[in-house]
Short mmCIF file of N, CA, C and O in Angstrom, two decimals:
data_model
loop_
_atom_site.label_atom_id
_atom_site.label_comp_id
_atom_site.label_asym_id
_atom_site.label_seq_id
_atom_site.Cartn_x
_atom_site.Cartn_y
_atom_site.Cartn_z
N UNK A 258 -16.63 -20.59 -8.28
CA UNK A 258 -18.03 -21.87 -8.85
C UNK A 258 -17.07 -22.58 -9.89
O UNK A 258 -15.70 -22.19 -9.79
N UNK A 259 -17.31 -23.78 -10.00
CA UNK A 259 -16.47 -24.35 -11.34
C UNK A 259 -15.98 -25.48 -10.45
O UNK A 259 -15.39 -25.59 -9.35
N UNK A 260 -14.79 -25.96 -11.39
CA UNK A 260 -13.63 -27.00 -10.64
C UNK A 260 -13.17 -26.43 -9.35
O UNK A 260 -12.26 -25.30 -9.46
N UNK A 261 -12.62 -27.08 -8.70
CA UNK A 261 -12.02 -26.70 -7.17
C UNK A 261 -12.55 -25.53 -6.68
O UNK A 261 -11.82 -25.02 -6.07
N UNK A 262 -13.54 -24.99 -6.45
CA UNK A 262 -14.69 -23.64 -6.36
C UNK A 262 -14.82 -24.12 -4.84
O UNK A 262 -14.41 -25.25 -4.39
N UNK A 263 -15.47 -22.91 -4.15
CA UNK A 263 -15.99 -22.87 -2.61
C UNK A 263 -15.99 -21.76 -2.18
O UNK A 263 -15.47 -20.44 -3.18
N UNK A 264 -15.77 -21.09 -0.96
CA UNK A 264 -15.55 -20.16 -0.29
C UNK A 264 -14.22 -19.64 0.40
O UNK A 264 -13.98 -20.86 1.40
N UNK A 265 -13.77 -18.75 0.12
CA UNK A 265 -11.87 -18.60 0.53
C UNK A 265 -12.74 -17.25 1.16
O UNK A 265 -13.58 -16.13 0.70
N UNK A 266 -11.99 -16.53 2.23
CA UNK A 266 -11.98 -15.33 2.70
C UNK A 266 -10.62 -15.28 3.31
O UNK A 266 -9.79 -15.66 2.95
N UNK A 267 -10.70 -13.39 2.97
CA UNK A 267 -9.01 -13.17 3.23
C UNK A 267 -10.54 -11.96 4.15
O UNK A 267 -10.79 -10.94 3.91
N UNK A 268 -9.34 -11.95 5.85
CA UNK A 268 -9.65 -11.02 6.63
C UNK A 268 -8.40 -10.12 6.88
O UNK A 268 -7.46 -10.45 7.36
N UNK A 269 -8.99 -8.40 6.81
CA UNK A 269 -8.25 -7.45 6.89
C UNK A 269 -8.21 -6.85 8.31
O UNK A 269 -7.96 -5.75 8.16
N UNK A 270 -9.31 -7.16 8.42
CA UNK A 270 -9.90 -6.41 9.65
C UNK A 270 -9.60 -6.58 10.57
O UNK A 270 -9.54 -6.06 11.76
N UNK A 271 -8.83 -7.92 11.16
CA UNK A 271 -9.06 -8.30 12.28
C UNK A 271 -7.07 -8.09 12.51
O UNK A 271 -6.88 -8.53 11.84
N UNK A 272 -6.90 -7.71 14.04
CA UNK A 272 -5.50 -7.94 13.89
C UNK A 272 -4.86 -9.01 13.11
O UNK A 272 -4.62 -10.03 13.90
N UNK A 273 -3.58 -8.73 12.69
CA UNK A 273 -2.53 -9.65 12.07
C UNK A 273 -3.20 -9.84 10.61
O UNK A 273 -2.60 -10.88 9.53
N UNK A 274 -4.54 -10.28 10.62
CA UNK A 274 -5.34 -10.77 9.21
C UNK A 274 -5.24 -11.88 9.25
O UNK A 274 -4.49 -12.85 9.91
N UNK A 275 -6.06 -12.63 8.50
CA UNK A 275 -5.79 -14.13 8.41
C UNK A 275 -6.75 -14.60 6.47
O UNK A 275 -7.46 -13.45 6.16
N UNK A 276 -6.54 -15.82 6.21
CA UNK A 276 -6.76 -16.32 5.34
C UNK A 276 -7.15 -17.37 5.01
O UNK A 276 -6.45 -18.28 6.01
N UNK A 277 -8.16 -18.26 4.86
CA UNK A 277 -8.54 -18.83 4.69
C UNK A 277 -9.84 -19.90 3.70
O UNK A 277 -10.14 -19.50 2.94
N UNK A 278 -10.51 -21.24 3.67
CA UNK A 278 -11.33 -21.96 3.18
C UNK A 278 -12.15 -21.43 3.93
O UNK A 278 -12.10 -21.89 5.52
N UNK A 279 -13.57 -21.79 3.45
CA UNK A 279 -14.67 -21.81 4.19
C UNK A 279 -15.41 -20.59 4.33
O UNK A 279 -14.99 -19.21 4.22
N UNK A 280 -16.29 -20.75 6.11
CA UNK A 280 -17.19 -19.25 6.29
C UNK A 280 -15.70 -18.16 7.10
O UNK A 280 -15.13 -18.94 7.81
N UNK A 281 -15.80 -17.10 6.44
CA UNK A 281 -14.83 -15.96 7.53
C UNK A 281 -15.09 -15.91 9.17
O UNK A 281 -16.60 -15.87 9.30
N UNK A 282 -14.30 -15.92 9.64
CA UNK A 282 -14.72 -15.25 10.87
C UNK A 282 -15.66 -13.71 11.22
O UNK A 282 -15.78 -13.57 12.46
N UNK A 283 -15.53 -13.38 10.52
CA UNK A 283 -16.15 -12.09 10.79
C UNK A 283 -16.87 -11.88 9.77
O UNK A 283 -16.98 -12.69 8.37
N UNK A 284 -17.99 -10.63 9.41
CA UNK A 284 -18.82 -10.39 8.22
C UNK A 284 -18.24 -10.06 7.41
O UNK A 284 -17.45 -9.13 7.96
N UNK A 285 -17.96 -10.44 6.05
CA UNK A 285 -17.73 -9.50 4.70
C UNK A 285 -18.31 -8.12 4.87
O UNK A 285 -19.25 -8.24 4.61
N UNK A 286 -17.45 -7.39 4.38
CA UNK A 286 -17.81 -6.06 4.34
C UNK A 286 -17.94 -6.22 2.12
O UNK A 286 -18.87 -5.47 1.80
N UNK A 287 -17.10 -7.08 1.48
CA UNK A 287 -17.26 -7.48 0.11
C UNK A 287 -17.24 -8.27 -0.66
O UNK A 287 -16.64 -9.10 0.39
N UNK A 288 -18.18 -9.17 -1.00
CA UNK A 288 -17.75 -10.57 -1.42
C UNK A 288 -17.47 -10.45 -3.42
O UNK A 288 -18.74 -9.67 -3.75
N UNK A 289 -16.89 -11.01 -3.50
CA UNK A 289 -17.37 -11.29 -5.00
C UNK A 289 -17.00 -12.28 -5.26
O UNK A 289 -16.05 -13.73 -4.64
N UNK A 290 -17.46 -12.84 -6.60
CA UNK A 290 -18.24 -14.12 -6.83
C UNK A 290 -17.29 -14.70 -8.06
O UNK A 290 -17.21 -13.82 -9.12
N UNK A 291 -16.43 -15.53 -8.29
CA UNK A 291 -16.36 -16.15 -10.12
C UNK A 291 -15.52 -17.50 -10.03
O UNK A 291 -15.76 -18.03 -8.77
N UNK A 292 -15.37 -17.73 -10.82
CA UNK A 292 -15.57 -19.10 -11.32
C UNK A 292 -13.67 -19.32 -11.25
O UNK A 292 -12.81 -18.55 -11.17
N UNK A 293 -13.77 -20.56 -10.88
CA UNK A 293 -12.25 -21.11 -10.43
C UNK A 293 -10.76 -20.54 -11.27
O UNK A 293 -10.24 -20.75 -11.03
N UNK A 294 -11.40 -20.87 -12.66
CA UNK A 294 -10.57 -21.35 -13.66
C UNK A 294 -10.16 -19.40 -13.46
O UNK A 294 -8.59 -18.95 -14.18
N UNK A 295 -11.17 -18.71 -13.92
CA UNK A 295 -10.82 -16.83 -13.88
C UNK A 295 -10.18 -16.25 -12.58
O UNK A 295 -9.40 -15.37 -12.64
N UNK A 296 -10.09 -17.07 -11.19
CA UNK A 296 -9.44 -16.54 -10.25
C UNK A 296 -8.36 -16.77 -10.25
O UNK A 296 -7.54 -16.01 -9.98
N UNK A 297 -8.09 -18.22 -10.95
CA UNK A 297 -6.48 -18.60 -11.34
C UNK A 297 -5.93 -17.67 -12.11
O UNK A 297 -4.99 -17.08 -11.78
N UNK A 298 -6.85 -16.72 -12.98
CA UNK A 298 -6.25 -16.08 -14.02
C UNK A 298 -5.98 -15.07 -13.98
O UNK A 298 -4.98 -14.16 -14.12
N UNK A 299 -7.33 -14.56 -12.41
CA UNK A 299 -6.61 -12.81 -12.15
C UNK A 299 -5.42 -13.06 -11.38
O UNK A 299 -5.17 -12.52 -11.07
N UNK A 300 -5.16 -14.19 -10.65
CA UNK A 300 -4.23 -14.15 -9.45
C UNK A 300 -2.82 -14.78 -9.57
O UNK A 300 -1.83 -14.53 -9.02
N UNK A 301 -2.97 -14.84 -11.44
CA UNK A 301 -1.74 -15.26 -11.71
C UNK A 301 -1.13 -14.29 -12.70
O UNK A 301 0.00 -14.01 -13.55
N UNK A 302 -2.16 -13.23 -12.49
CA UNK A 302 -1.82 -11.58 -13.74
C UNK A 302 -2.11 -12.17 -14.83
O UNK A 302 -2.21 -11.03 -15.52
N UNK A 303 -3.35 -12.94 -15.19
CA UNK A 303 -3.46 -13.50 -16.68
C UNK A 303 -4.66 -12.49 -16.71
O UNK A 303 -5.31 -12.76 -18.02
N UNK A 304 -5.36 -11.84 -15.73
CA UNK A 304 -6.58 -11.51 -15.97
C UNK A 304 -6.45 -10.12 -15.28
O UNK A 304 -6.26 -10.37 -13.70
N UNK A 305 -6.72 -8.84 -15.42
CA UNK A 305 -6.73 -7.66 -14.51
C UNK A 305 -8.33 -7.90 -13.89
O UNK A 305 -8.86 -8.05 -14.57
N UNK A 306 -8.45 -7.31 -13.05
CA UNK A 306 -9.51 -7.41 -12.07
C UNK A 306 -11.10 -6.47 -12.54
O UNK A 306 -11.37 -6.96 -12.91
N UNK A 307 -9.82 -5.44 -13.66
CA UNK A 307 -11.40 -4.62 -13.71
C UNK A 307 -11.74 -5.14 -14.76
O UNK A 307 -12.59 -4.98 -14.85
N UNK A 308 -11.35 -5.65 -15.50
CA UNK A 308 -11.27 -6.28 -16.93
C UNK A 308 -12.53 -7.63 -16.47
O UNK A 308 -13.56 -7.69 -16.99
N UNK A 309 -12.14 -8.33 -15.93
CA UNK A 309 -12.84 -9.23 -14.63
C UNK A 309 -14.51 -8.73 -14.60
O UNK A 309 -15.34 -9.62 -14.43
N UNK A 310 -14.47 -7.55 -13.94
CA UNK A 310 -15.48 -7.27 -13.39
C UNK A 310 -16.37 -6.77 -14.61
O UNK A 310 -17.26 -6.60 -14.90
N UNK A 311 -16.16 -5.79 -15.12
CA UNK A 311 -16.00 -5.22 -16.84
C UNK A 311 -17.14 -6.14 -17.46
O UNK A 311 -17.93 -6.05 -17.97
N UNK A 312 -16.55 -7.16 -17.99
CA UNK A 312 -16.86 -8.38 -18.59
C UNK A 312 -17.74 -9.09 -18.37
O UNK A 312 -18.08 -10.16 -18.79
N UNK A 313 -18.01 -8.95 -16.68
CA UNK A 313 -18.97 -9.81 -16.23
C UNK A 313 -18.02 -10.94 -15.23
O UNK A 313 -18.84 -11.87 -15.10
N UNK A 314 -17.02 -11.21 -15.20
CA UNK A 314 -16.47 -12.63 -15.25
C UNK A 314 -16.44 -12.59 -13.30
O UNK A 314 -16.50 -13.42 -12.55
N UNK A 315 -16.38 -11.46 -13.05
CA UNK A 315 -16.28 -11.09 -11.36
C UNK A 315 -17.88 -10.23 -11.28
O UNK A 315 -17.82 -8.92 -11.51
N UNK A 316 -18.22 -10.77 -9.87
CA UNK A 316 -19.52 -10.22 -9.43
C UNK A 316 -18.79 -9.54 -7.94
O UNK A 316 -18.49 -10.23 -7.15
N UNK A 317 -19.22 -8.38 -8.07
CA UNK A 317 -19.32 -7.84 -6.60
C UNK A 317 -20.12 -7.33 -6.20
O UNK A 317 -21.22 -6.86 -6.62
N UNK A 318 -20.39 -7.61 -4.48
CA UNK A 318 -21.15 -7.23 -3.83
C UNK A 318 -20.96 -6.45 -2.33
O UNK A 318 -19.77 -7.38 -1.59
N UNK A 319 -21.46 -5.48 -2.39
CA UNK A 319 -20.73 -4.94 -0.73
C UNK A 319 -20.27 -3.74 -1.30
O UNK A 319 -20.11 -2.70 -2.25
N UNK A 320 -19.24 -3.41 -0.38
CA UNK A 320 -18.68 -2.06 -0.57
C UNK A 320 -17.42 -1.69 -1.51
O UNK A 320 -16.31 -2.40 -2.07
N UNK A 321 -18.23 -1.57 -2.45
CA UNK A 321 -16.72 -1.23 -3.77
C UNK A 321 -15.68 -0.63 -3.63
O UNK A 321 -14.37 -1.27 -4.36
N UNK A 322 -15.84 0.18 -2.87
CA UNK A 322 -13.92 1.26 -2.50
C UNK A 322 -13.21 0.02 -2.19
O UNK A 322 -12.11 -0.05 -2.34
N UNK A 323 -14.00 -0.58 -1.06
CA UNK A 323 -12.60 -1.58 -0.03
C UNK A 323 -12.33 -2.69 -1.63
O UNK A 323 -11.57 -2.92 -1.45
N UNK A 324 -13.35 -3.40 -2.68
CA UNK A 324 -13.10 -3.94 -3.25
C UNK A 324 -12.08 -3.38 -4.58
O UNK A 324 -10.88 -3.87 -5.02
N UNK A 325 -11.96 -1.94 -4.80
CA UNK A 325 -10.94 -1.36 -5.14
C UNK A 325 -9.29 -1.48 -4.65
O UNK A 325 -8.60 -1.46 -5.11
N UNK A 326 -10.00 -0.99 -3.42
CA UNK A 326 -8.24 -0.96 -2.57
C UNK A 326 -7.54 -2.54 -2.77
O UNK A 326 -6.30 -2.75 -2.62
N UNK A 327 -8.98 -3.52 -2.86
CA UNK A 327 -8.17 -4.71 -2.97
C UNK A 327 -7.34 -5.57 -3.82
O UNK A 327 -6.36 -5.93 -4.25
N UNK A 328 -7.86 -4.30 -4.88
CA UNK A 328 -7.24 -4.66 -6.64
C UNK A 328 -5.91 -4.16 -6.63
O UNK A 328 -4.71 -4.66 -6.75
N UNK A 329 -5.54 -2.84 -5.68
CA UNK A 329 -4.08 -2.68 -5.85
C UNK A 329 -3.33 -3.49 -5.13
O UNK A 329 -2.04 -3.40 -5.44
N UNK A 330 -3.66 -4.48 -4.21
CA UNK A 330 -2.85 -5.64 -3.80
C UNK A 330 -2.63 -6.61 -4.05
O UNK A 330 -1.54 -6.97 -4.35
N UNK A 331 -3.39 -6.54 -5.28
CA UNK A 331 -2.91 -7.65 -6.38
C UNK A 331 -1.50 -7.13 -6.39
O UNK A 331 -0.73 -8.07 -7.32
#
């Protein structure tokens, strides 16, 4: 959400995987929502995913175990 917000996806289910903007090509097992400003902070290492979740800046719906695996990839 916020300035330059939108829907982005990372597909790790399909062979070769993919990432992009818009509707994902397959049904998501995990949906994460946050402001675009916090997203940039998280992916530049200035905000830890666990802290973002615990403080309510990151909302997660779906398979929490997969969300935790994604954190390790960051």
